[in-house]
PDB file of C-alpha atoms in Angstrom:
ATOM      1  CA  MET A   1      32.849 -19.755 102.518  1.00 45.00           C
ATOM      2  CA  ASP A   2      30.557 -19.851  99.482  1.00 57.00           C
ATOM      3  CA  ASN A   3      32.521 -19.086  96.305  1.00 74.00           C
ATOM      4  CA  THR A   4      29.595 -19.627  93.935  1.00 86.00           C
ATOM      5  CA  LYS A   5      29.594 -16.994  91.221  1.00 92.00           C
ATOM      6  CA  LYS A   6      26.544 -14.753  91.001  1.00 95.00           C
ATOM      7  CA  ILE A   7      25.137 -13.609  87.667  1.00 96.00           C
ATOM      8  CA  LEU A   8      22.753 -10.684  87.241  1.00 97.00           C
ATOM      9  CA  LEU A   9      20.437 -10.689  84.213  1.00 96.00           C
ATOM     10  CA  VAL A  10      18.858  -7.408  83.155  1.00 96.00           C
ATOM     11  CA  ASP A  11      16.081  -7.948  80.587  1.00 94.00           C
ATOM     12  CA  ASP A  12      12.390  -7.077  80.400  1.00 92.00           C
ATOM     13  CA  GLU A  13      11.395 -10.180  78.402  1.00 92.00           C
ATOM     14  CA  ASP A  14      10.100 -12.968  80.598  1.00 92.00           C
ATOM     15  CA  SER A  15      10.949 -15.606  77.988  1.00 92.00           C
ATOM     16  CA  ILE A  16      14.607 -14.498  78.010  1.00 92.00           C
ATOM     17  CA  ARG A  17      14.633 -14.510  81.814  1.00 93.00           C
ATOM     18  CA  LYS A  18      13.447 -18.130  81.915  1.00 94.00           C
ATOM     19  CA  VAL A  19      16.023 -19.279  79.342  1.00 93.00           C
ATOM     20  CA  VAL A  20      18.957 -17.473  80.967  1.00 94.00           C
ATOM     21  CA  GLN A  21      17.942 -18.504  84.486  1.00 95.00           C
ATOM     22  CA  HIS A  22      17.841 -22.135  83.370  1.00 94.00           C
ATOM     23  CA  ILE A  23      21.307 -21.841  81.775  1.00 93.00           C
ATOM     24  CA  VAL A  24      22.830 -20.063  84.768  1.00 94.00           C
ATOM     25  CA  GLU A  25      21.428 -22.392  87.415  1.00 94.00           C
ATOM     26  CA  LYS A  26      22.228 -25.497  85.354  1.00 93.00           C
ATOM     27  CA  GLU A  27      25.875 -24.376  85.328  1.00 91.00           C
ATOM     28  CA  GLY A  28      25.826 -24.042  89.111  1.00 93.00           C
ATOM     29  CA  TYR A  29      25.815 -20.234  89.372  1.00 94.00           C
ATOM     30  CA  ASP A  30      23.539 -18.068  91.522  1.00 95.00           C
ATOM     31  CA  PHE A  31      20.971 -16.078  89.564  1.00 96.00           C
ATOM     32  CA  CYS A  32      19.472 -12.656  90.215  1.00 96.00           C
ATOM     33  CA  TYR A  33      17.281 -10.557  87.966  1.00 96.00           C
ATOM     34  CA  ALA A  34      16.261  -6.994  87.121  1.00 95.00           C
ATOM     35  CA  ALA A  35      13.587  -5.990  84.596  1.00 93.00           C
ATOM     36  CA  ASP A  36      14.639  -2.392  83.892  1.00 93.00           C
ATOM     37  CA  GLY A  37      17.581  -0.043  84.071  1.00 93.00           C
ATOM     38  CA  GLU A  38      16.758   1.577  87.400  1.00 93.00           C
ATOM     39  CA  GLN A  39      16.286  -1.783  89.077  1.00 94.00           C
ATOM     40  CA  ALA A  40      19.509  -3.019  87.466  1.00 95.00           C
ATOM     41  CA  LEU A  41      21.546  -0.270  89.108  1.00 95.00           C
ATOM     42  CA  GLU A  42      19.951  -1.040  92.473  1.00 94.00           C
ATOM     43  CA  MET A  43      20.533  -4.791  92.097  1.00 94.00           C
ATOM     44  CA  PHE A  44      24.136  -4.196  91.077  1.00 95.00           C
ATOM     45  CA  THR A  45      24.763  -2.360  94.351  1.00 93.00           C
ATOM     46  CA  GLN A  46      22.821  -4.825  96.502  1.00 93.00           C
ATOM     47  CA  GLU A  47      23.916  -8.129  94.976  1.00 93.00           C
ATOM     48  CA  ASN A  48      27.516  -7.375  93.907  1.00 92.00           C
ATOM     49  CA  PRO A  49      27.335  -9.827  90.961  1.00 94.00           C
ATOM     50  CA  ASP A  50      30.397 -11.486  89.408  1.00 93.00           C
ATOM     51  CA  LEU A  51      29.007 -11.023  85.880  1.00 95.00           C
ATOM     52  CA  ILE A  52      26.164  -9.040  84.309  1.00 96.00           C
ATOM     53  CA  ILE A  53      24.121 -10.026  81.246  1.00 96.00           C
ATOM     54  CA  LEU A  54      22.555  -6.770  80.111  1.00 95.00           C
ATOM     55  CA  ASP A  55      19.892  -6.209  77.457  1.00 93.00           C
ATOM     56  CA  VAL A  56      20.348  -3.071  75.355  1.00 91.00           C
ATOM     57  CA  MET A  57      16.644  -2.257  74.905  1.00 89.00           C
ATOM     58  CA  LEU A  58      15.309  -1.574  78.399  1.00 89.00           C
ATOM     59  CA  PRO A  59      12.507   0.578  79.853  1.00 83.00           C
ATOM     60  CA  GLU A  60      13.481   3.842  81.547  1.00 82.00           C
ATOM     61  CA  ILE A  61      17.285   3.657  81.173  1.00 91.00           C
ATOM     62  CA  ASP A  62      18.698   1.749  78.208  1.00 91.00           C
ATOM     63  CA  GLY A  63      21.387  -0.897  78.516  1.00 92.00           C
ATOM     64  CA  PHE A  64      24.136   1.309  77.098  1.00 92.00           C
ATOM     65  CA  GLU A  65      23.581   3.896  79.837  1.00 93.00           C
ATOM     66  CA  VAL A  66      23.335   1.230  82.542  1.00 94.00           C
ATOM     67  CA  CYS A  67      26.620  -0.212  81.286  1.00 93.00           C
ATOM     68  CA  ARG A  68      28.282   3.211  81.354  1.00 91.00           C
ATOM     69  CA  ARG A  69      27.155   3.919  84.935  1.00 92.00           C
ATOM     70  CA  ILE A  70      28.250   0.520  86.214  1.00 94.00           C
ATOM     71  CA  ARG A  71      31.593   0.881  84.463  1.00 88.00           C
ATOM     72  CA  GLU A  72      32.209   4.129  86.351  1.00 84.00           C
ATOM     73  CA  LYS A  73      32.186   2.109  89.585  1.00 86.00           C
ATOM     74  CA  SER A  74      33.315  -1.390  88.679  1.00 86.00           C
ATOM     75  CA  THR A  75      35.215  -3.587  86.218  1.00 82.00           C
ATOM     76  CA  VAL A  76      32.702  -6.448  86.606  1.00 89.00           C
ATOM     77  CA  PRO A  77      32.403  -8.376  83.294  1.00 90.00           C
ATOM     78  CA  ILE A  78      29.391  -7.240  81.242  1.00 93.00           C
ATOM     79  CA  ILE A  79      27.826  -9.151  78.336  1.00 92.00           C
ATOM     80  CA  LEU A  80      25.383  -7.086  76.284  1.00 91.00           C
ATOM     81  CA  LEU A  81      22.314  -8.688  74.707  1.00 90.00           C
ATOM     82  CA  SER A  82      20.654  -7.136  71.667  1.00 84.00           C
ATOM     83  CA  ALA A  83      18.370  -7.976  68.767  1.00 79.00           C
ATOM     84  CA  LYS A  84      20.666  -5.792  66.658  1.00 71.00           C
ATOM     85  CA  GLY A  85      23.972  -7.248  65.521  1.00 61.00           C
ATOM     86  CA  ASP A  86      25.410  -4.419  63.446  1.00 58.00           C
ATOM     87  CA  ILE A  87      28.895  -3.076  64.057  1.00 58.00           C
ATOM     88  CA  VAL A  88      27.603   0.385  65.119  1.00 59.00           C
ATOM     89  CA  ASP A  89      25.653  -1.065  68.043  1.00 69.00           C
ATOM     90  CA  LYS A  90      28.627  -3.235  68.996  1.00 73.00           C
ATOM     91  CA  SER A  91      30.956  -0.246  68.903  1.00 76.00           C
ATOM     92  CA  VAL A  92      28.615   1.770  71.119  1.00 80.00           C
ATOM     93  CA  GLY A  93      28.425  -1.124  73.568  1.00 82.00           C
ATOM     94  CA  PHE A  94      32.177  -1.575  73.758  1.00 82.00           C
ATOM     95  CA  ASN A  95      32.650   2.177  74.075  1.00 79.00           C
ATOM     96  CA  MET A  96      30.350   2.106  77.105  1.00 84.00           C
ATOM     97  CA  GLY A  97      32.640  -0.516  78.642  1.00 83.00           C
ATOM     98  CA  ALA A  98      31.033  -3.843  77.728  1.00 87.00           C
ATOM     99  CA  ASP A  99      33.298  -6.895  77.560  1.00 86.00           C
ATOM    100  CA  ASP A 100      31.198  -8.906  75.133  1.00 85.00           C
ATOM    101  CA  TYR A 101      28.144  -8.652  72.901  1.00 86.00           C
ATOM    102  CA  ILE A 102      25.724 -11.405  71.904  1.00 87.00           C
ATOM    103  CA  THR A 103      22.879 -11.093  69.409  1.00 85.00           C
ATOM    104  CA  LYS A 104      19.350 -12.410  69.973  1.00 85.00           C
ATOM    105  CA  PRO A 105      18.241 -15.049  69.284  1.00 84.00           C
ATOM    106  CA  PHE A 106      21.196 -16.855  70.815  1.00 86.00           C
ATOM    107  CA  SER A 107      22.103 -20.468  71.407  1.00 87.00           C
ATOM    108  CA  PRO A 108      21.893 -21.519  75.091  1.00 88.00           C
ATOM    109  CA  VAL A 109      25.101 -23.499  74.607  1.00 88.00           C
ATOM    110  CA  GLU A 110      26.888 -20.456  73.181  1.00 85.00           C
ATOM    111  CA  LEU A 111      25.748 -18.231  76.056  1.00 89.00           C
ATOM    112  CA  ALA A 112      26.872 -20.821  78.612  1.00 90.00           C
ATOM    113  CA  LEU A 113      30.303 -20.994  76.962  1.00 86.00           C
ATOM    114  CA  ARG A 114      30.640 -17.220  76.910  1.00 85.00           C
ATOM    115  CA  ILE A 115      29.706 -16.965  80.583  1.00 90.00           C
ATOM    116  CA  LYS A 116      32.290 -19.598  81.512  1.00 87.00           C
ATOM    117  CA  ALA A 117      34.976 -17.946  79.387  1.00 79.00           C
ATOM    118  CA  MET A 118      34.251 -14.506  80.816  1.00 81.00           C
ATOM    119  CA  LEU A 119      34.315 -15.666  84.424  1.00 84.00           C
ATOM    120  CA  ARG A 120      37.433 -17.740  83.875  1.00 75.00           C
ATOM    121  CA  ARG A 121      39.351 -14.993  82.129  1.00 64.00           C
ATOM    122  CA  SER A 122      38.312 -12.278  84.570  1.00 60.00           C
ATOM    123  CA  SER A 123      39.462 -14.345  87.543  1.00 60.00           C
ATOM    124  CA  PHE A 124      42.162 -12.546  89.514  1.00 47.00           C
ATOM    125  CA  GLN A 125      43.322 -15.806  91.036  1.00 39.00           C
ATOM    126  CA  GLN A 126      44.009 -17.411  87.655  1.00 44.00           C
ATOM    127  CA  THR A 127      46.124 -14.508  86.497  1.00 44.00           C
ATOM    128  CA  ALA A 128      48.017 -14.266  89.778  1.00 44.00           C
ATOM    129  CA  GLN A 129      48.806 -17.972  89.770  1.00 43.00           C
ATOM    130  CA  ASN A 130      49.901 -18.188  86.130  1.00 47.00           C
ATOM    131  CA  PRO A 131      53.687 -18.745  86.224  1.00 42.00           C
ATOM    132  CA  ALA A 132      54.026 -17.551  82.613  1.00 47.00           C
ATOM    133  CA  THR A 133      52.777 -14.080  83.550  1.00 51.00           C
ATOM    134  CA  GLN A 134      55.265 -11.383  84.527  1.00 65.00           C
ATOM    135  CA  ASP A 135      54.072  -9.780  87.744  1.00 79.00           C
ATOM    136  CA  LEU A 136      55.280  -6.309  86.797  1.00 87.00           C
ATOM    137  CA  ILE A 137      55.944  -4.790  83.385  1.00 90.00           C
ATOM    138  CA  VAL A 138      57.564  -1.349  83.277  1.00 91.00           C
ATOM    139  CA  VAL A 139      57.997   0.401  79.931  1.00 91.00           C
ATOM    140  CA  LYS A 140      58.976   4.072  80.071  1.00 90.00           C
ATOM    141  CA  ASP A 141      56.077   5.812  81.893  1.00 92.00           C
ATOM    142  CA  LEU A 142      53.774   2.773  81.722  1.00 94.00           C
ATOM    143  CA  VAL A 143      53.523   0.283  84.613  1.00 93.00           C
ATOM    144  CA  ILE A 144      51.396  -2.868  84.300  1.00 93.00           C
ATOM    145  CA  ASN A 145      50.898  -4.928  87.456  1.00 90.00           C
ATOM    146  CA  ASN A 146      49.578  -8.370  86.490  1.00 85.00           C
ATOM    147  CA  LYS A 147      49.133  -9.348  90.134  1.00 81.00           C
ATOM    148  CA  THR A 148      46.855  -6.511  91.144  1.00 81.00           C
ATOM    149  CA  PHE A 149      45.309  -5.768  87.706  1.00 83.00           C
ATOM    150  CA  GLU A 150      46.532  -2.166  88.031  1.00 87.00           C
ATOM    151  CA  VAL A 151      47.954   0.086  85.333  1.00 93.00           C
ATOM    152  CA  THR A 152      49.573   3.470  85.841  1.00 93.00           C
ATOM    153  CA  ILE A 153      50.738   5.915  83.203  1.00 94.00           C
ATOM    154  CA  ARG A 154      52.954   8.855  84.097  1.00 90.00           C
ATOM    155  CA  GLY A 155      52.243   8.162  87.777  1.00 90.00           C
ATOM    156  CA  LYS A 156      48.451   8.167  87.433  1.00 91.00           C
ATOM    157  CA  LYS A 157      46.242   5.091  87.814  1.00 91.00           C
ATOM    158  CA  VAL A 158      44.322   4.053  84.696  1.00 91.00           C
ATOM    159  CA  GLU A 159      40.936   2.330  84.970  1.00 87.00           C
ATOM    160  CA  LEU A 160      40.722  -0.533  82.462  1.00 87.00           C
ATOM    161  CA  THR A 161      38.007  -3.128  82.004  1.00 83.00           C
ATOM    162  CA  SER A 162      39.093  -6.756  82.319  1.00 81.00           C
ATOM    163  CA  LYS A 163      39.286  -7.193  78.545  1.00 84.00           C
ATOM    164  CA  GLU A 164      41.185  -3.924  78.047  1.00 89.00           C
ATOM    165  CA  PHE A 165      43.675  -5.017  80.703  1.00 90.00           C
ATOM    166  CA  GLU A 166      44.068  -8.470  79.128  1.00 89.00           C
ATOM    167  CA  LEU A 167      44.735  -6.944  75.716  1.00 93.00           C
ATOM    168  CA  LEU A 168      47.336  -4.468  76.996  1.00 94.00           C
ATOM    169  CA  SER A 169      49.040  -7.049  79.213  1.00 93.00           C
ATOM    170  CA  PHE A 170      49.216  -9.618  76.415  1.00 92.00           C
ATOM    171  CA  LEU A 171      50.772  -7.166  73.960  1.00 94.00           C
ATOM    172  CA  ALA A 172      53.206  -5.839  76.568  1.00 93.00           C
ATOM    173  CA  ARG A 173      54.368  -9.377  77.392  1.00 91.00           C
ATOM    174  CA  HIS A 174      55.309  -9.841  73.724  1.00 91.00           C
ATOM    175  CA  PRO A 175      57.097  -6.583  72.830  1.00 91.00           C
ATOM    176  CA  GLY A 176      57.883  -6.126  69.139  1.00 92.00           C
ATOM    177  CA  GLN A 177      55.793  -9.138  68.096  1.00 92.00           C
ATOM    178  CA  VAL A 178      53.091  -8.423  65.528  1.00 94.00           C
ATOM    179  CA  PHE A 179      49.667  -9.965  66.087  1.00 93.00           C
ATOM    180  CA  THR A 180      46.733 -10.006  63.686  1.00 93.00           C
ATOM    181  CA  ARG A 181      43.315  -8.967  64.948  1.00 90.00           C
ATOM    182  CA  LYS A 182      42.216 -12.605  64.781  1.00 88.00           C
ATOM    183  CA  GLN A 183      45.181 -13.754  66.860  1.00 89.00           C
ATOM    184  CA  LEU A 184      44.416 -11.146  69.495  1.00 90.00           C
ATOM    185  CA  PHE A 185      40.710 -11.996  69.438  1.00 86.00           C
ATOM    186  CA  ASP A 186      41.442 -15.712  69.818  1.00 83.00           C
ATOM    187  CA  ASN A 187      43.770 -14.990  72.737  1.00 82.00           C
ATOM    188  CA  LEU A 188      41.246 -12.850  74.586  1.00 80.00           C
ATOM    189  CA  TRP A 189      38.090 -14.850  73.882  1.00 75.00           C
ATOM    190  CA  GLY A 190      39.306 -18.309  72.822  1.00 69.00           C
ATOM    191  CA  GLU A 191      39.757 -19.941  69.422  1.00 57.00           C
ATOM    192  CA  LYS A 192      36.354 -21.629  69.427  1.00 55.00           C
ATOM    193  CA  TYR A 193      34.611 -18.439  70.408  1.00 56.00           C
ATOM    194  CA  LEU A 194      32.012 -17.064  68.010  1.00 56.00           C
ATOM    195  CA  GLY A 195      32.527 -13.386  67.392  1.00 60.00           C
ATOM    196  CA  ASP A 196      33.945 -10.611  65.249  1.00 66.00           C
ATOM    197  CA  ALA A 197      37.710 -10.009  65.241  1.00 67.00           C
ATOM    198  CA  GLY A 198      36.895  -6.395  64.313  1.00 74.00           C
ATOM    199  CA  THR A 199      36.048  -5.989  67.996  1.00 81.00           C
ATOM    200  CA  ILE A 200      39.808  -5.755  68.614  1.00 87.00           C
ATOM    201  CA  THR A 201      39.931  -2.459  66.702  1.00 88.00           C
ATOM    202  CA  VAL A 202      37.502  -0.935  69.216  1.00 86.00           C
ATOM    203  CA  PHE A 203      39.465  -2.234  72.196  1.00 90.00           C
ATOM    204  CA  ILE A 204      42.794  -1.037  70.797  1.00 93.00           C
ATOM    205  CA  ARG A 205      41.333   2.452  70.382  1.00 92.00           C
ATOM    206  CA  LYS A 206      39.949   2.450  73.937  1.00 90.00           C
ATOM    207  CA  VAL A 207      43.262   1.331  75.458  1.00 94.00           C
ATOM    208  CA  ARG A 208      45.148   3.952  73.437  1.00 95.00           C
ATOM    209  CA  GLU A 209      42.791   6.661  74.661  1.00 93.00           C
ATOM    210  CA  LYS A 210      43.660   5.709  78.223  1.00 94.00           C
ATOM    211  CA  ILE A 211      47.442   5.280  78.030  1.00 95.00           C
ATOM    212  CA  GLU A 212      48.731   7.335  75.082  1.00 95.00           C
ATOM    213  CA  ARG A 213      49.544  11.057  75.220  1.00 93.00           C
ATOM    214  CA  ASP A 214      48.299  11.317  71.637  1.00 94.00           C
ATOM    215  CA  PRO A 215      46.164   8.312  70.584  1.00 92.00           C
ATOM    216  CA  GLY A 216      46.521   9.409  66.968  1.00 91.00           C
ATOM    217  CA  HIS A 217      50.302   8.985  67.216  1.00 94.00           C
ATOM    218  CA  PRO A 218      50.685   6.128  69.710  1.00 95.00           C
ATOM    219  CA  GLU A 219      53.887   5.565  71.642  1.00 94.00           C
ATOM    220  CA  TYR A 220      53.140   2.068  72.951  1.00 96.00           C
ATOM    221  CA  ILE A 221      50.627   0.242  70.739  1.00 96.00           C
ATOM    222  CA  HIS A 222      51.528   0.579  67.069  1.00 96.00           C
ATOM    223  CA  THR A 223      49.490  -0.376  64.016  1.00 95.00           C
ATOM    224  CA  VAL A 224      51.261  -2.527  61.452  1.00 94.00           C
ATOM    225  CA  TRP A 225      49.236  -1.675  58.375  1.00 92.00           C
ATOM    226  CA  GLY A 226      47.712  -4.649  56.606  1.00 89.00           C
ATOM    227  CA  VAL A 227      48.767  -7.003  59.401  1.00 92.00           C
ATOM    228  CA  GLY A 228      47.748  -5.998  62.916  1.00 93.00           C
ATOM    229  CA  TYR A 229      49.290  -4.477  66.033  1.00 96.00           C
ATOM    230  CA  LYS A 230      52.462  -4.621  68.096  1.00 95.00           C
ATOM    231  CA  PHE A 231      53.650  -3.226  71.423  1.00 95.00           C
ATOM    232  CA  ILE A 232      56.831  -1.154  71.441  1.00 91.00           C
ATOM    233  CA  GLY A 233      58.790  -1.868  74.614  1.00 75.00           C
TER     234      GLY A 233
END
């Protein structure tokens, strides 16, 4: 059985396609490609990729909308590509369900590292086989199953992206412990990872919106002003 990971690139620039294809195939992954948003949605259904690298500026349907539609159906890891690196664009991307965001022009080495990290950390097998991970965490009305990647709140299943799940699971496995945004960022993406720890703020808000009765007055994930966040077990 072929377990080679498949990566879908969605970008209308031929120069980007050549660079990314070279990186992907050099790392031993299968490569598939779409040049616009409509084709991306078709390729996603046909190819069932393990990771998607998605340009924001696309013909027909932009990358944000493609990301949103894919996220309605799947938790496949999504890395957004954009020539814009401002925090507003990043926030929009993460709100649409992206797991990561990289700004053009990018280093081929950096992209390769991000792909590896994303595939490694989204692997169900790695989480299931990690002896340090509690299989089931139950706190009041919240149930986190680290074996099946499922979360329920008040009896209803909650759909989380891989990064949202990792963040919630990590905090829940360390109840009462305060973590800075940088500590959380390093845990989710790796210490050598290039990125903005402010991303954690967006992910905390998204997780709260999905599990809290009142996200403005959270029951589970508390802000420790001037420091970071903690989970109340």
